[in-house]
């Protein structure tokens, strides 16, 4: 499959109040703006039409748009973020998604879902059960996927924030795997590319039309992805890392 579009949202000044457990200090807003611009350039170089939404100061974590929707080839699903401070992000996002999709579904309370917990592998979607995504939410996602001829299954998370904090599917059966997911039998059928613990942040990469975007500063992971036959682009996202956000979190790709 190929992606044609991406949606991103510029970081806001209030990002310094974003949710985090990273303990890496407060992000530098100006640096984050520069890094976000480079990220958008990288998406464009992969051939995507990128829609850049204006910053929204009301929601410190609103640059992490990935969590607000699951965009599939057959329908869009607006999530219901488990983090109370992020719930309101979906209102603006729904309006934007209506420009692209006619079939739009919604996750309803008490179900909660953040799409950083959802990994697409062809027409199957792995859904992480996390602090942010609960079973009721995951069941709603699976029901909707089934309605459109797709499928889903759940994976219990232990330590990581989102499923894709520790996993990235690079198509061609190749899966980047780190930490708690290495021993998970669900992923045995993939060609596992193991990410060492000291580079765990780099397990969150994104495949876009045969190119892989990787975070800057993780030489071991970079070499493994090159060895697997991909061309890569490195993007520095240090300021987003301080908010527990990775490359995938910064865009919706469809
Ligand atoms: C949060 O805790 O919600 C944000 N600071 C980071 C969200 C990262 N998103 C993702 O992994 N998909």
PDB file of C-alpha atoms and ligand atoms in Angstrom:
ATOM      1  CA  UNK A   1       0.000   0.000   0.000  1.00  0.00           C
ATOM      2  CA  UNK A   2       1.040   3.574  -0.508  1.00  0.00           C
ATOM      3  CA  UNK A   3       0.241   6.709   1.452  1.00  0.00           C
ATOM      4  CA  UNK A   4      -0.724   9.964  -0.276  1.00  0.00           C
ATOM      5  CA  UNK A   5      -1.575  12.320   2.563  1.00  0.00           C
ATOM      6  CA  UNK A   6      -0.485  13.378   5.993  1.00  0.00           C
ATOM      7  CA  UNK A   7      -2.032  15.639   8.614  1.00  0.00           C
ATOM      8  CA  UNK A   8       0.164  17.359  11.193  1.00  0.00           C
ATOM      9  CA  UNK A   9      -0.406  20.079  13.769  1.00  0.00           C
ATOM     10  CA  UNK A  10       2.220  22.677  14.628  1.00  0.00           C
ATOM     11  CA  UNK A  11       3.495  22.528  18.190  1.00  0.00           C
ATOM     12  CA  UNK A  12       2.013  25.136  20.546  1.00  0.00           C
ATOM     13  CA  UNK A  13       3.789  27.240  23.171  1.00  0.00           C
ATOM     14  CA  UNK A  14       1.870  25.395  25.878  1.00  0.00           C
ATOM     15  CA  UNK A  15       3.656  22.188  24.827  1.00  0.00           C
ATOM     16  CA  UNK A  16       5.948  22.825  27.781  1.00  0.00           C
ATOM     17  CA  UNK A  17       2.998  21.694  29.912  1.00  0.00           C
ATOM     18  CA  UNK A  18       2.466  18.501  27.910  1.00  0.00           C
ATOM     19  CA  UNK A  19       2.033  15.136  29.596  1.00  0.00           C
ATOM     20  CA  UNK A  20       5.266  13.274  30.181  1.00  0.00           C
ATOM     21  CA  UNK A  21       6.989  10.661  32.261  1.00  0.00           C
ATOM     22  CA  UNK A  22      10.259  10.922  30.352  1.00  0.00           C
ATOM     23  CA  UNK A  23      12.218  12.957  32.889  1.00  0.00           C
ATOM     24  CA  UNK A  24      14.283  14.563  30.140  1.00  0.00           C
ATOM     25  CA  UNK A  25      13.505  18.167  31.013  1.00  0.00           C
ATOM     26  CA  UNK A  26      11.197  20.776  29.536  1.00  0.00           C
ATOM     27  CA  UNK A  27      11.052  20.916  25.731  1.00  0.00           C
ATOM     28  CA  UNK A  28      12.350  24.034  23.977  1.00  0.00           C
ATOM     29  CA  UNK A  29       9.430  25.456  21.974  1.00  0.00           C
ATOM     30  CA  UNK A  30      11.566  27.222  19.339  1.00  0.00           C
ATOM     31  CA  UNK A  31      13.691  24.171  18.785  1.00  0.00           C
ATOM     32  CA  UNK A  32      10.527  22.085  18.544  1.00  0.00           C
ATOM     33  CA  UNK A  33       9.175  24.379  15.821  1.00  0.00           C
ATOM     34  CA  UNK A  34      12.360  23.872  13.787  1.00  0.00           C
ATOM     35  CA  UNK A  35      12.297  20.121  14.282  1.00  0.00           C
ATOM     36  CA  UNK A  36       8.648  20.005  13.287  1.00  0.00           C
ATOM     37  CA  UNK A  37       9.423  21.896  10.066  1.00  0.00           C
ATOM     38  CA  UNK A  38      12.143  19.374   9.211  1.00  0.00           C
ATOM     39  CA  UNK A  39       9.719  16.555   9.941  1.00  0.00           C
ATOM     40  CA  UNK A  40       7.169  18.043   7.550  1.00  0.00           C
ATOM     41  CA  UNK A  41       9.893  18.378   4.881  1.00  0.00           C
ATOM     42  CA  UNK A  42      10.777  14.717   5.342  1.00  0.00           C
ATOM     43  CA  UNK A  43       7.123  13.719   4.885  1.00  0.00           C
ATOM     44  CA  UNK A  44       6.943  15.787   1.690  1.00  0.00           C
ATOM     45  CA  UNK A  45      10.110  14.159   0.397  1.00  0.00           C
ATOM     46  CA  UNK A  46       8.344  10.813   0.775  1.00  0.00           C
ATOM     47  CA  UNK A  47       5.741  12.119  -1.665  1.00  0.00           C
ATOM     48  CA  UNK A  48       2.986  13.010   0.788  1.00  0.00           C
ATOM     49  CA  UNK A  49       0.621  15.956   0.547  1.00  0.00           C
ATOM     50  CA  UNK A  50       0.925  17.393   4.023  1.00  0.00           C
ATOM     51  CA  UNK A  51      -1.848  19.397   5.626  1.00  0.00           C
ATOM     52  CA  UNK A  52      -0.393  21.564   8.369  1.00  0.00           C
ATOM     53  CA  UNK A  53      -2.899  22.584  11.023  1.00  0.00           C
ATOM     54  CA  UNK A  54      -2.331  25.663  13.139  1.00  0.00           C
ATOM     55  CA  UNK A  55      -1.091  25.262  16.689  1.00  0.00           C
ATOM     56  CA  UNK A  56      -3.799  24.875  19.317  1.00  0.00           C
ATOM     57  CA  UNK A  57      -2.751  26.404  22.632  1.00  0.00           C
ATOM     58  CA  UNK A  58      -5.714  24.838  24.434  1.00  0.00           C
ATOM     59  CA  UNK A  59      -4.186  21.398  24.109  1.00  0.00           C
ATOM     60  CA  UNK A  60      -0.494  21.083  25.101  1.00  0.00           C
ATOM     61  CA  UNK A  61      -0.198  17.633  23.466  1.00  0.00           C
ATOM     62  CA  UNK A  62      -2.094  18.512  20.290  1.00  0.00           C
ATOM     63  CA  UNK A  63       0.966  18.182  18.041  1.00  0.00           C
ATOM     64  CA  UNK A  64       0.729  14.401  18.635  1.00  0.00           C
ATOM     65  CA  UNK A  65      -2.130  14.093  16.147  1.00  0.00           C
ATOM     66  CA  UNK A  66      -1.682  10.368  15.611  1.00  0.00           C
ATOM     67  CA  UNK A  67      -3.583   9.634  18.804  1.00  0.00           C
ATOM     68  CA  UNK A  68      -6.790  11.365  17.712  1.00  0.00           C
ATOM     69  CA  UNK A  69      -7.799   9.189  14.772  1.00  0.00           C
ATOM     70  CA  UNK A  70      -7.275   5.901  12.982  1.00  0.00           C
ATOM     71  CA  UNK A  71      -7.312   6.496   9.246  1.00  0.00           C
ATOM     72  CA  UNK A  72      -7.793   3.291   7.275  1.00  0.00           C
ATOM     73  CA  UNK A  73      -8.251   2.794   3.524  1.00  0.00           C
ATOM     74  CA  UNK A  74     -11.988   2.211   4.107  1.00  0.00           C
ATOM     75  CA  UNK A  75     -13.024   4.496   6.954  1.00  0.00           C
ATOM     76  CA  UNK A  76     -11.814   6.959   9.545  1.00  0.00           C
ATOM     77  CA  UNK A  77     -12.245   6.300  13.262  1.00  0.00           C
ATOM     78  CA  UNK A  78     -12.169   9.284  15.594  1.00  0.00           C
ATOM     79  CA  UNK A  79     -10.733   8.062  18.881  1.00  0.00           C
ATOM     80  CA  UNK A  80     -11.601   8.989  22.461  1.00  0.00           C
ATOM     81  CA  UNK A  81      -8.257   9.698  24.157  1.00  0.00           C
ATOM     82  CA  UNK A  82      -7.757   8.153  27.569  1.00  0.00           C
ATOM     83  CA  UNK A  83      -5.884  11.211  28.808  1.00  0.00           C
ATOM     84  CA  UNK A  84      -8.577  13.685  29.985  1.00  0.00           C
ATOM     85  CA  UNK A  85      -6.462  16.683  28.941  1.00  0.00           C
ATOM     86  CA  UNK A  86      -6.423  15.331  25.366  1.00  0.00           C
ATOM     87  CA  UNK A  87     -10.129  14.520  24.886  1.00  0.00           C
ATOM     88  CA  UNK A  88     -10.938  17.872  23.316  1.00  0.00           C
ATOM     89  CA  UNK A  89      -8.353  17.398  20.550  1.00  0.00           C
ATOM     90  CA  UNK A  90     -10.756  15.192  18.619  1.00  0.00           C
ATOM     91  CA  UNK A  91     -13.277  17.974  17.967  1.00  0.00           C
ATOM     92  CA  UNK A  92     -11.000  19.955  15.667  1.00  0.00           C
ATOM     93  CA  UNK A  93      -9.597  16.817  14.111  1.00  0.00           C
ATOM     94  CA  UNK A  94     -13.011  15.490  13.163  1.00  0.00           C
ATOM     95  CA  UNK A  95     -13.684  18.625  11.150  1.00  0.00           C
ATOM     96  CA  UNK A  96     -10.417  18.182   9.257  1.00  0.00           C
ATOM     97  CA  UNK A  97     -11.000  14.506   8.567  1.00  0.00           C
ATOM     98  CA  UNK A  98     -14.413  15.251   7.093  1.00  0.00           C
ATOM     99  CA  UNK A  99     -12.539  16.903   4.217  1.00  0.00           C
ATOM    100  CA  UNK A 100     -11.024  13.523   3.315  1.00  0.00           C
ATOM    101  CA  UNK A 101     -13.458  10.817   4.462  1.00  0.00           C
ATOM    102  CA  UNK A 102     -17.185  10.250   4.107  1.00  0.00           C
ATOM    103  CA  UNK A 103     -17.263   7.170   6.336  1.00  0.00           C
ATOM    104  CA  UNK A 104     -16.376   8.431   9.800  1.00  0.00           C
ATOM    105  CA  UNK A 105     -16.896   6.380  12.953  1.00  0.00           C
ATOM    106  CA  UNK A 106     -16.368   7.384  16.571  1.00  0.00           C
ATOM    107  CA  UNK A 107     -15.210   5.691  19.759  1.00  0.00           C
ATOM    108  CA  UNK A 108     -17.603   6.412  22.605  1.00  0.00           C
ATOM    109  CA  UNK A 109     -17.111   6.535  26.400  1.00  0.00           C
ATOM    110  CA  UNK A 110     -16.618   4.533  28.506  1.00  0.00           C
ATOM    111  CA  UNK A 111     -14.425   3.201  25.694  1.00  0.00           C
ATOM    112  CA  UNK A 112     -11.117   5.031  25.351  1.00  0.00           C
ATOM    113  CA  UNK A 113      -8.614   4.713  22.522  1.00  0.00           C
ATOM    114  CA  UNK A 114      -5.479   6.592  21.483  1.00  0.00           C
ATOM    115  CA  UNK A 115      -4.332   5.546  18.042  1.00  0.00           C
ATOM    116  CA  UNK A 116      -0.683   5.481  19.078  1.00  0.00           C
ATOM    117  CA  UNK A 117      -1.854   2.135  20.435  1.00  0.00           C
ATOM    118  CA  UNK A 118      -2.901   0.870  17.005  1.00  0.00           C
ATOM    119  CA  UNK A 119      -0.527  -0.686  14.495  1.00  0.00           C
ATOM    120  CA  UNK A 120      -1.690  -1.428  10.961  1.00  0.00           C
ATOM    121  CA  UNK A 121      -0.428  -4.576   9.250  1.00  0.00           C
ATOM    122  CA  UNK A 122      -2.271  -4.788   5.947  1.00  0.00           C
ATOM    123  CA  UNK A 123      -5.949  -5.118   6.795  1.00  0.00           C
ATOM    124  CA  UNK A 124      -5.256  -6.271  10.369  1.00  0.00           C
ATOM    125  CA  UNK A 125      -4.828  -3.873  13.254  1.00  0.00           C
ATOM    126  CA  UNK A 126      -3.058  -4.674  16.531  1.00  0.00           C
ATOM    127  CA  UNK A 127      -4.526  -2.676  19.400  1.00  0.00           C
ATOM    128  CA  UNK A 128      -2.558  -2.127  22.587  1.00  0.00           C
ATOM    129  CA  UNK A 129      -4.457  -2.211  25.874  1.00  0.00           C
ATOM    130  CA  UNK A 130      -2.764   0.543  27.833  1.00  0.00           C
ATOM    131  CA  UNK A 131      -3.426   3.231  30.392  1.00  0.00           C
ATOM    132  CA  UNK A 132      -4.908   5.224  27.488  1.00  0.00           C
ATOM    133  CA  UNK A 133      -6.743   2.526  25.512  1.00  0.00           C
ATOM    134  CA  UNK A 134      -9.167   0.255  27.355  1.00  0.00           C
ATOM    135  CA  UNK A 135     -10.829  -3.008  26.383  1.00  0.00           C
ATOM    136  CA  UNK A 136     -14.199  -1.364  25.723  1.00  0.00           C
ATOM    137  CA  UNK A 137     -12.505   1.044  23.332  1.00  0.00           C
ATOM    138  CA  UNK A 138     -10.553  -1.722  21.600  1.00  0.00           C
ATOM    139  CA  UNK A 139     -13.747  -3.765  21.174  1.00  0.00           C
ATOM    140  CA  UNK A 140     -15.429  -0.807  19.503  1.00  0.00           C
ATOM    141  CA  UNK A 141     -12.473  -0.449  17.144  1.00  0.00           C
ATOM    142  CA  UNK A 142     -12.620  -4.149  16.232  1.00  0.00           C
ATOM    143  CA  UNK A 143     -16.367  -3.969  15.606  1.00  0.00           C
ATOM    144  CA  UNK A 144     -15.904  -0.998  13.287  1.00  0.00           C
ATOM    145  CA  UNK A 145     -12.976  -2.640  11.461  1.00  0.00           C
ATOM    146  CA  UNK A 146     -15.084  -5.766  10.906  1.00  0.00           C
ATOM    147  CA  UNK A 147     -17.898  -3.687   9.478  1.00  0.00           C
ATOM    148  CA  UNK A 148     -15.519  -2.446   6.772  1.00  0.00           C
ATOM    149  CA  UNK A 149     -13.974  -5.868   6.041  1.00  0.00           C
ATOM    150  CA  UNK A 150     -10.900  -5.434   8.234  1.00  0.00           C
ATOM    151  CA  UNK A 151      -9.855  -7.087  11.491  1.00  0.00           C
ATOM    152  CA  UNK A 152      -8.263  -6.282  14.831  1.00  0.00           C
ATOM    153  CA  UNK A 153      -6.825  -7.983  17.892  1.00  0.00           C
ATOM    154  CA  UNK A 154      -5.574  -6.798  21.262  1.00  0.00           C
ATOM    155  CA  UNK A 155      -2.126  -6.830  22.860  1.00  0.00           C
ATOM    156  CA  UNK A 156      -1.625  -6.179  26.574  1.00  0.00           C
ATOM    157  CA  UNK A 157       0.981  -3.549  27.335  1.00  0.00           C
ATOM    158  CA  UNK A 158       3.221  -3.638  30.352  1.00  0.00           C
ATOM    159  CA  UNK A 159       5.510  -0.661  30.648  1.00  0.00           C
ATOM    160  CA  UNK A 160       5.335   1.411  27.490  1.00  0.00           C
ATOM    161  CA  UNK A 161       2.918   4.312  26.959  1.00  0.00           C
ATOM    162  CA  UNK A 162       1.576   3.221  23.584  1.00  0.00           C
ATOM    163  CA  UNK A 163       1.861   0.059  21.466  1.00  0.00           C
ATOM    164  CA  UNK A 164       3.907   1.891  18.846  1.00  0.00           C
ATOM    165  CA  UNK A 165       6.320   3.161  21.484  1.00  0.00           C
ATOM    166  CA  UNK A 166       7.937  -0.249  21.174  1.00  0.00           C
ATOM    167  CA  UNK A 167       6.909  -1.522  17.733  1.00  0.00           C
ATOM    168  CA  UNK A 168       6.964  -0.327  14.136  1.00  0.00           C
ATOM    169  CA  UNK A 169       5.766  -2.252  11.098  1.00  0.00           C
ATOM    170  CA  UNK A 170       7.948  -1.561   8.067  1.00  0.00           C
ATOM    171  CA  UNK A 171       5.834  -3.571   5.576  1.00  0.00           C
ATOM    172  CA  UNK A 172       7.312  -6.655   3.792  1.00  0.00           C
ATOM    173  CA  UNK A 173       6.746  -8.601   7.021  1.00  0.00           C
ATOM    174  CA  UNK A 174       9.484  -6.603   8.764  1.00  0.00           C
ATOM    175  CA  UNK A 175       8.774  -5.511  12.325  1.00  0.00           C
ATOM    176  CA  UNK A 176      10.930  -3.369  14.593  1.00  0.00           C
ATOM    177  CA  UNK A 177      10.566  -4.724  18.095  1.00  0.00           C
ATOM    178  CA  UNK A 178      11.876  -3.543  21.441  1.00  0.00           C
ATOM    179  CA  UNK A 179      11.641  -4.503  25.091  1.00  0.00           C
ATOM    180  CA  UNK A 180       8.472  -6.147  26.350  1.00  0.00           C
ATOM    181  CA  UNK A 181       7.296  -7.098  22.852  1.00  0.00           C
ATOM    182  CA  UNK A 182      10.338  -9.236  22.009  1.00  0.00           C
ATOM    183  CA  UNK A 183       8.987 -12.186  23.942  1.00  0.00           C
ATOM    184  CA  UNK A 184       5.391 -11.799  22.718  1.00  0.00           C
ATOM    185  CA  UNK A 185       4.326 -14.863  20.669  1.00  0.00           C
ATOM    186  CA  UNK A 186       1.916 -12.695  18.636  1.00  0.00           C
ATOM    187  CA  UNK A 187       4.840 -11.240  16.742  1.00  0.00           C
ATOM    188  CA  UNK A 188       6.778 -14.457  16.068  1.00  0.00           C
ATOM    189  CA  UNK A 189       5.539 -14.649  12.486  1.00  0.00           C
ATOM    190  CA  UNK A 190       7.297 -11.435  11.496  1.00  0.00           C
ATOM    191  CA  UNK A 191      10.915 -10.877  10.518  1.00  0.00           C
ATOM    192  CA  UNK A 192      11.894  -9.300  13.793  1.00  0.00           C
ATOM    193  CA  UNK A 193      14.414  -6.497  13.742  1.00  0.00           C
ATOM    194  CA  UNK A 194      15.459  -6.209  17.360  1.00  0.00           C
ATOM    195  CA  UNK A 195      16.020  -2.750  18.785  1.00  0.00           C
ATOM    196  CA  UNK A 196      18.431  -2.771  21.726  1.00  0.00           C
ATOM    197  CA  UNK A 197      17.145  -1.361  25.016  1.00  0.00           C
ATOM    198  CA  UNK A 198      19.564   1.581  24.962  1.00  0.00           C
ATOM    199  CA  UNK A 199      18.024   2.685  21.660  1.00  0.00           C
ATOM    200  CA  UNK A 200      14.434   1.905  22.644  1.00  0.00           C
ATOM    201  CA  UNK A 201      13.216   5.323  21.532  1.00  0.00           C
ATOM    202  CA  UNK A 202      14.137   4.401  17.945  1.00  0.00           C
ATOM    203  CA  UNK A 203      11.629   1.526  17.901  1.00  0.00           C
ATOM    204  CA  UNK A 204       9.156   4.207  16.861  1.00  0.00           C
ATOM    205  CA  UNK A 205       9.994   4.699  13.195  1.00  0.00           C
ATOM    206  CA  UNK A 206       7.650   5.226  10.273  1.00  0.00           C
ATOM    207  CA  UNK A 207       7.477   3.496   6.916  1.00  0.00           C
ATOM    208  CA  UNK A 208       6.287   5.790   4.162  1.00  0.00           C
ATOM    209  CA  UNK A 209       6.201   4.538   0.605  1.00  0.00           C
ATOM    210  CA  UNK A 210       9.322   2.362   0.967  1.00  0.00           C
ATOM    211  CA  UNK A 211      11.338   4.897   2.870  1.00  0.00           C
ATOM    212  CA  UNK A 212      11.791   4.713   6.635  1.00  0.00           C
ATOM    213  CA  UNK A 213      11.964   7.834   8.791  1.00  0.00           C
ATOM    214  CA  UNK A 214      14.045   7.273  11.884  1.00  0.00           C
ATOM    215  CA  UNK A 215      14.873   9.518  14.830  1.00  0.00           C
ATOM    216  CA  UNK A 216      18.330  11.081  14.710  1.00  0.00           C
ATOM    217  CA  UNK A 217      20.957   9.740  17.064  1.00  0.00           C
ATOM    218  CA  UNK A 218      20.400   5.971  17.064  1.00  0.00           C
ATOM    219  CA  UNK A 219      23.258   4.476  15.007  1.00  0.00           C
ATOM    220  CA  UNK A 220      22.583   0.840  15.826  1.00  0.00           C
ATOM    221  CA  UNK A 221      18.947   1.003  14.734  1.00  0.00           C
ATOM    222  CA  UNK A 222      19.878   3.028  11.667  1.00  0.00           C
ATOM    223  CA  UNK A 223      22.326   0.350  10.530  1.00  0.00           C
ATOM    224  CA  UNK A 224      19.819  -2.451  11.107  1.00  0.00           C
ATOM    225  CA  UNK A 225      17.203  -0.706   8.989  1.00  0.00           C
ATOM    226  CA  UNK A 226      19.686  -0.002   6.209  1.00  0.00           C
ATOM    227  CA  UNK A 227      20.792  -3.648   6.348  1.00  0.00           C
ATOM    228  CA  UNK A 228      17.163  -4.682   5.931  1.00  0.00           C
ATOM    229  CA  UNK A 229      17.254  -2.899   2.570  1.00  0.00           C
ATOM    230  CA  UNK A 230      15.480   0.395   3.250  1.00  0.00           C
ATOM    231  CA  UNK A 231      16.482   3.883   2.343  1.00  0.00           C
ATOM    232  CA  UNK A 232      16.182   6.069   5.387  1.00  0.00           C
ATOM    233  CA  UNK A 233      15.807   9.691   6.424  1.00  0.00           C
ATOM    234  CA  UNK A 234      16.851  10.846   9.863  1.00  0.00           C
ATOM    235  CA  UNK A 235      14.841  13.478  11.696  1.00  0.00           C
ATOM    236  CA  UNK A 236      15.816  15.083  14.991  1.00  0.00           C
ATOM    237  CA  UNK A 237      12.826  14.955  17.342  1.00  0.00           C
ATOM    238  CA  UNK A 238      14.598  15.433  20.679  1.00  0.00           C
ATOM    239  CA  UNK A 239      12.080  18.023  21.920  1.00  0.00           C
ATOM    240  CA  UNK A 240       9.126  15.698  21.284  1.00  0.00           C
ATOM    241  CA  UNK A 241      10.924  12.859  22.981  1.00  0.00           C
ATOM    242  CA  UNK A 242      10.850  14.957  26.148  1.00  0.00           C
ATOM    243  CA  UNK A 243       7.047  14.607  25.970  1.00  0.00           C
ATOM    244  CA  UNK A 244       7.100  10.847  25.321  1.00  0.00           C
ATOM    245  CA  UNK A 245       6.280  11.472  21.668  1.00  0.00           C
ATOM    246  CA  UNK A 246       7.907   9.708  18.735  1.00  0.00           C
ATOM    247  CA  UNK A 247       7.997  10.136  14.970  1.00  0.00           C
ATOM    248  CA  UNK A 248       4.733   8.327  14.360  1.00  0.00           C
ATOM    249  CA  UNK A 249       2.827  10.440  16.899  1.00  0.00           C
ATOM    250  CA  UNK A 250       3.472  13.612  14.922  1.00  0.00           C
ATOM    251  CA  UNK A 251       1.351  12.737  11.891  1.00  0.00           C
ATOM    252  CA  UNK A 252      -1.627  10.895  10.524  1.00  0.00           C
ATOM    253  CA  UNK A 253      -0.659   9.146   7.301  1.00  0.00           C
ATOM    254  CA  UNK A 254      -3.206   7.774   4.851  1.00  0.00           C
TER     255      UNK A 254
HETATM  256  C1  LIG B   1       0.979  12.102  25.783  1.00  0.00           C
HETATM  257  O1  LIG B   1       1.404  11.669  26.858  1.00  0.00           O
HETATM  258  O2  LIG B   1      -0.182  11.900  25.408  1.00  0.00           O
HETATM  259  C2  LIG B   1       1.909  12.891  24.907  1.00  0.00           C
HETATM  260  N1  LIG B   1       2.793  13.654  25.731  1.00  0.00           N
HETATM  261  C3  LIG B   1       2.686  11.980  24.005  1.00  0.00           C
HETATM  262  C4  LIG B   1       1.846  11.229  23.039  1.00  0.00           C
HETATM  263  C5  LIG B   1       2.649  10.322  22.181  1.00  0.00           C
HETATM  264  N2  LIG B   1       1.875   9.727  21.187  1.00  0.00           N
HETATM  265  C6  LIG B   1       2.065   8.504  20.708  1.00  0.00           C
HETATM  266  O3  LIG B   1       2.890   7.750  21.217  1.00  0.00           O
HETATM  267  N3  LIG B   1       1.286   8.136  19.705  1.00  0.00           N
END
